[in-house]
Coordinates of C-alpha atoms in Angstrom, one line a residue:
M1 CA -5.3 9.8 -23.6
S2 CA -6.3 12.7 -20.6
S3 CA -5.4 12.6 -17.1
F4 CA -8.9 11.5 -16.2
A5 CA -9.3 8.6 -18.6
L6 CA -5.6 7.6 -17.4
F7 CA -6.4 7.4 -13.5
G8 CA -9.4 6.0 -14.1
A9 CA -7.9 3.1 -15.7
L10 CA -5.5 3.2 -12.8
E11 CA -8.3 2.7 -10.5
I12 CA -10.2 0.1 -12.5
G13 CA -7.1 -2.3 -13.0
L14 CA -6.1 -1.7 -9.3
I15 CA -9.7 -3.5 -8.4
Y16 CA -9.2 -5.9 -10.7
S17 CA -5.8 -6.8 -10.0
L18 CA -7.8 -8.7 -6.4
V19 CA -9.9 -10.1 -8.9
A20 CA -7.0 -11.4 -10.7
L21 CA -4.8 -12.5 -7.7
G22 CA -8.0 -14.6 -6.6
V23 CA -8.1 -16.3 -10.1
L24 CA -4.3 -17.4 -9.6
I25 CA -5.2 -19.1 -6.6
S26 CA -8.1 -20.7 -8.3
F27 CA -6.9 -21.8 -12.0
R28 CA -3.3 -21.9 -11.1
L29 CA -2.6 -23.0 -7.4
L30 CA -5.6 -25.2 -6.9
R31 CA -6.1 -26.0 -11.0
F32 CA -9.7 -25.4 -10.0
P33 CA -11.7 -23.9 -12.9
D34 CA -14.0 -21.7 -11.2
L35 CA -16.7 -19.6 -13.0
T36 CA -18.2 -18.6 -9.4
V37 CA -16.5 -15.4 -9.5
D38 CA -18.8 -14.0 -12.0
G39 CA -21.4 -14.3 -9.2
S40 CA -19.0 -13.3 -6.3
F41 CA -18.1 -10.2 -7.6
P42 CA -21.6 -8.5 -7.8
L43 CA -22.4 -10.6 -4.6
G44 CA -19.8 -8.2 -2.7
G45 CA -20.7 -5.4 -4.3
A46 CA -24.5 -5.9 -3.0
V47 CA -23.6 -7.1 0.5
C48 CA -21.5 -3.8 0.6
A49 CA -23.4 -1.6 -1.1
I50 CA -26.8 -3.0 0.9
L51 CA -25.3 -2.5 4.7
I52 CA -24.0 0.9 3.4
A53 CA -27.5 1.6 2.9
N54 CA -29.1 0.9 5.6
G55 CA -26.4 2.7 8.0
H56 CA -23.7 0.1 8.2
D57 CA -20.3 1.8 8.3
P58 CA -18.3 0.7 5.1
Y59 CA -15.6 -0.8 7.6
T60 CA -18.2 -3.7 8.4
S61 CA -19.9 -3.6 5.3
T62 CA -16.6 -4.1 3.4
V63 CA -15.5 -7.0 5.6
A64 CA -19.0 -8.4 5.4
A65 CA -19.1 -8.3 1.7
T66 CA -15.6 -9.8 2.3
L67 CA -16.7 -12.9 3.9
A68 CA -19.9 -13.5 2.0
G69 CA -17.5 -14.0 -1.2
A70 CA -15.7 -16.4 1.0
A71 CA -18.9 -18.1 1.8
A72 CA -19.7 -18.6 -2.1
G73 CA -16.2 -20.1 -2.7
A74 CA -16.8 -22.4 0.4
V75 CA -19.9 -24.0 -1.1
T76 CA -18.9 -24.2 -4.7
A77 CA -15.7 -26.4 -3.7
W78 CA -18.5 -28.3 -0.7
L79 CA -20.5 -29.2 -4.0
N80 CA -16.9 -30.4 -5.9
V81 CA -15.8 -31.9 -2.6
K82 CA -18.4 -33.3 -1.0
L83 CA -20.9 -34.1 -3.6
R84 CA -18.6 -35.2 -5.9
I85 CA -19.7 -32.8 -9.0
M86 CA -17.3 -31.7 -11.3
D87 CA -15.6 -28.6 -10.7
L88 CA -16.5 -26.6 -13.7
L89 CA -20.2 -27.2 -12.9
A90 CA -19.9 -26.5 -9.8
S91 CA -18.5 -23.1 -10.1
I92 CA -21.1 -22.6 -13.1
L93 CA -24.2 -24.2 -10.6
M94 CA -23.0 -21.7 -8.0
M95 CA -22.5 -18.7 -10.6
I96 CA -26.4 -19.3 -11.3
A97 CA -27.7 -19.5 -8.1
L98 CA -25.3 -16.1 -7.2
Y99 CA -27.8 -14.6 -9.6
S100 CA -30.6 -14.6 -7.7
I101 CA -29.0 -14.4 -4.5
N102 CA -27.9 -11.0 -5.3
L103 CA -31.5 -9.8 -6.4
R104 CA -32.5 -11.3 -3.5
I105 CA -29.7 -9.2 -1.2
M106 CA -30.4 -5.8 -2.9
G107 CA -33.9 -6.2 -3.1
A108 CA -33.8 -4.1 -6.6
P109 CA -31.5 -4.4 -9.8
N110 CA -28.8 -1.8 -8.1
V111 CA -28.2 -0.1 -5.2
P112 CA -27.0 3.5 -5.2
L113 CA -24.6 5.0 -2.8
I114 CA -23.8 8.2 -4.3
T115 CA -25.1 10.3 -1.3
E116 CA -23.6 7.4 1.5
P117 CA -20.5 7.2 3.0
T118 CA -17.9 4.8 1.2
L119 CA -13.9 3.7 2.2
F120 CA -12.9 6.4 0.3
S121 CA -14.9 9.5 1.2
L122 CA -13.7 8.3 4.7
L123 CA -9.8 8.1 4.0
Q124 CA -9.4 9.9 1.0
P125 CA -7.0 13.2 2.0
T126 CA -9.4 16.4 1.5
W127 CA -6.4 17.9 -0.6
L128 CA -6.4 15.5 -3.0
P129 CA -9.2 15.2 -6.0
D130 CA -11.1 12.1 -6.3
Y131 CA -9.6 10.6 -9.4
M132 CA -6.3 10.5 -7.7
G133 CA -6.9 10.0 -4.1
R134 CA -9.2 6.7 -4.7
P135 CA -6.1 4.8 -7.2
L136 CA -4.3 6.2 -4.1
L137 CA -6.4 4.1 -1.7
L138 CA -6.8 1.3 -4.0
A139 CA -3.1 0.9 -4.1
V140 CA -2.8 0.6 -0.7
V141 CA -5.1 -2.3 -0.4
V142 CA -3.5 -4.3 -3.1
V143 CA -0.5 -4.0 -1.8
A144 CA -1.6 -5.4 1.4
A145 CA -3.1 -8.0 -0.1
K146 CA -0.3 -9.4 -2.1
F147 CA 1.8 -9.2 0.8
A148 CA -0.8 -11.0 2.9
L149 CA -0.9 -13.7 0.3
D150 CA 2.5 -13.8 0.2
W151 CA 2.6 -14.6 3.6
F152 CA 0.1 -16.7 3.7
L153 CA 1.2 -18.8 1.0
G154 CA 4.8 -19.6 2.5
T155 CA 2.9 -20.9 5.7
Q156 CA 2.7 -24.6 6.1
T157 CA -1.3 -24.2 5.4
G158 CA -0.5 -22.3 2.3
L159 CA 2.0 -24.7 0.6
A160 CA -0.7 -27.7 1.7
I161 CA -2.8 -25.9 -0.8
R162 CA -0.2 -25.4 -3.2
A163 CA 0.9 -29.1 -3.1
T164 CA -2.8 -30.2 -4.0
G165 CA -3.1 -28.1 -6.8
S166 CA 0.3 -29.2 -8.3
N167 CA 0.0 -33.1 -7.0
G168 CA -3.3 -34.5 -5.1
R169 CA -2.3 -37.6 -4.7
M170 CA 1.0 -37.0 -3.8
A171 CA 0.0 -34.8 -1.0
R172 CA -2.8 -37.0 0.0
A173 CA 0.1 -39.5 0.5
Q174 CA 2.4 -37.0 3.0
G175 CA -1.1 -36.5 4.8
V176 CA -2.3 -33.2 3.6
N177 CA -6.7 -33.1 3.8
T178 CA -6.7 -32.2 0.0
G179 CA -10.5 -31.6 0.3
A180 CA -10.4 -29.1 3.7
M181 CA -7.4 -27.6 1.5
I182 CA -9.7 -27.0 -1.8
L183 CA -12.4 -25.5 0.7
L184 CA -10.4 -23.4 2.3
G185 CA -8.4 -22.4 -1.6
M186 CA -11.9 -21.5 -2.9
A187 CA -12.9 -19.5 0.0
L188 CA -9.9 -17.3 0.0
S189 CA -10.1 -16.7 -3.6
N190 CA -13.9 -15.7 -3.9
A191 CA -13.1 -13.8 -0.8
L192 CA -10.7 -11.4 -2.9
V193 CA -13.3 -11.5 -5.6
A194 CA -16.0 -10.3 -3.6
L195 CA -13.4 -7.6 -2.1
A196 CA -12.7 -6.2 -5.2
G197 CA -16.5 -6.2 -5.9
A198 CA -17.4 -4.6 -3.1
L199 CA -14.3 -1.7 -3.5
F200 CA -15.9 -1.4 -7.1
A201 CA -19.7 -0.8 -5.8
Q202 CA -18.2 2.1 -3.6
T203 CA -16.0 3.4 -6.6
Q204 CA -18.7 3.7 -8.9
G205 CA -21.6 4.8 -6.6
G206 CA -23.2 1.5 -6.1
S207 CA -24.1 -1.8 -6.9
D208 CA -25.8 -3.5 -10.0
I209 CA -26.8 -7.1 -10.7
S210 CA -25.2 -7.1 -13.8
M211 CA -21.8 -5.6 -12.8
G212 CA -20.0 -9.1 -12.6
I213 CA -20.6 -10.4 -16.5
G214 CA -17.2 -11.4 -18.0
T215 CA -15.4 -11.3 -14.3
I216 CA -13.7 -14.6 -14.9
V217 CA -12.7 -13.3 -18.5
I218 CA -11.1 -10.1 -16.9
G219 CA -9.5 -12.2 -14.3
L220 CA -7.9 -14.5 -16.7
A221 CA -7.0 -11.9 -18.8
A222 CA -4.6 -10.2 -16.1
V223 CA -3.0 -13.8 -15.2
I224 CA -2.7 -14.5 -19.1
V225 CA -0.9 -11.0 -19.5
G226 CA 1.1 -10.6 -16.4
E227 CA 2.7 -14.2 -17.0
S228 CA 3.6 -12.8 -20.6
I229 CA 4.6 -9.6 -19.2
L230 CA 6.8 -10.9 -16.4
P231 CA 7.3 -14.3 -16.6
S232 CA 8.4 -16.3 -13.6
R233 CA 8.3 -19.2 -11.2
R234 CA 8.9 -17.1 -8.0
L235 CA 5.4 -17.0 -5.7
L236 CA 6.0 -13.2 -5.0
L237 CA 6.9 -11.6 -8.6
V238 CA 4.0 -14.0 -9.9
T239 CA 1.5 -12.1 -7.6
L240 CA 3.2 -9.1 -8.6
A241 CA 2.9 -10.3 -12.2
V242 CA -0.8 -10.4 -12.1
I243 CA -1.1 -7.0 -10.4
L244 CA 0.6 -5.8 -13.4
G245 CA -1.2 -7.9 -16.5
A246 CA -4.6 -6.6 -14.4
I247 CA -3.4 -2.5 -14.7
V248 CA -1.6 -3.2 -17.9
Y249 CA -4.8 -4.8 -19.4
R250 CA -7.1 -2.1 -18.1
F251 CA -4.5 0.8 -19.4
F252 CA -5.2 -1.2 -23.2
I253 CA -8.6 -1.1 -22.7
A254 CA -9.0 2.6 -21.9
L255 CA -6.4 3.1 -25.0
A256 CA -8.1 1.4 -27.5
L257 CA -11.7 3.1 -26.8
N258 CA -10.3 6.3 -26.3
S259 CA -8.7 6.3 -29.4
D260 CA -10.6 8.0 -32.0
F261 CA -8.9 7.0 -35.2
I262 CA -9.7 3.1 -34.1
G263 CA -13.7 3.9 -33.8
L264 CA -13.9 1.4 -31.1
Q265 CA -17.2 2.7 -28.5
A266 CA -17.9 1.3 -25.1
Q267 CA -20.2 -1.5 -26.7
D268 CA -16.9 -2.9 -27.7
L269 CA -15.4 -3.6 -24.3
N270 CA -15.9 -7.5 -24.9
L271 CA -14.2 -7.4 -28.1
V272 CA -11.3 -5.5 -26.8
T273 CA -11.0 -8.3 -24.1
A274 CA -11.7 -10.8 -26.5
V275 CA -8.6 -10.0 -28.8
L276 CA -6.2 -8.8 -25.7
V277 CA -6.3 -12.5 -24.4
V278 CA -6.1 -14.1 -27.6
L279 CA -3.0 -11.7 -28.4
A280 CA -1.6 -12.6 -24.4
L281 CA -1.9 -16.3 -25.7
V282 CA -0.7 -16.3 -29.1
L283 CA 2.6 -14.0 -28.9
P284 CA 4.3 -16.0 -26.1
R285 CA 4.1 -19.5 -28.2
L286 CA 5.1 -17.0 -31.6
R287 CA 8.4 -15.6 -29.6
K288 CA 9.4 -19.7 -28.9
K289 CA 9.0 -20.7 -32.2
R290 CA 11.4 -17.9 -32.9
V291 CA 13.8 -19.0 -30.5
K292 CA 13.7 -22.5 -31.5
P293 CA 15.0 -22.1 -35.2
A294 CA 18.0 -19.7 -33.9
S295 CA 18.8 -22.5 -31.5
S296 CA 18.7 -25.1 -33.7
N297 CA 20.8 -22.8 -36.1
G298 CA 23.5 -22.5 -34.0
K299 CA 24.1 -25.5 -33.1
E300 CA 24.6 -26.8 -36.6
A301 CA 26.6 -23.6 -37.1

């Protein structure tokens, strides 16, 4: 695999690590099966792209895209908490609605940014080539997001969010407003996903209505692969694990699609994703089955 493909995989992996952090909040911390991410990812790209195309600076556009994602997550949680719609169904309804909303925002199936200024064209050092400078800037954003999330989840509000997902009844008994915590957690989750969408649109030269297809699968794959690589219950290591999982996942994808002897092509991306997720789910179980007989044999001896 060429160095260009290697840095490209790192770049996409860093972007999707933000998605993985968002999925970690909804699926692991809140126990909320959230499919909104398939809509909030292109929502972030759509808002960011249309604002930049209309003359707004990339900084304001990226912040606005992040806030739009937070609003989408909050609406999903509101449907569940206030209207008593089942969590999975609420997220599906929001995902469907966001498809039309994204088209409305962009006014077309895609918005190009090839000639427009982006965060990367403004902040990237001139002496670094694009394919190396973008991953460097993305790494700074991801590290900042990781430590900010670690800090927030260690505060009283963050602990209340974690308690809500762990045992909602016990959290309510301790005076925690679990409905508000679900709203806040879902908003934070989709804000991270929309931020990833905004950065993706700026690195890829535009936003497209179909860029969110399969985002939830990629996020889950990153979380599962990360937990397999670095199993831990400590929050600092859990967030690190999902970031590593997203990067490793993209490296495997790039390796599979760039290996001529395998014969895979770009249209096989979803197939490779499904196989990787299955392997990440099955291998830890097989490892446990091997450990159990060995330990039982040791006891008998």
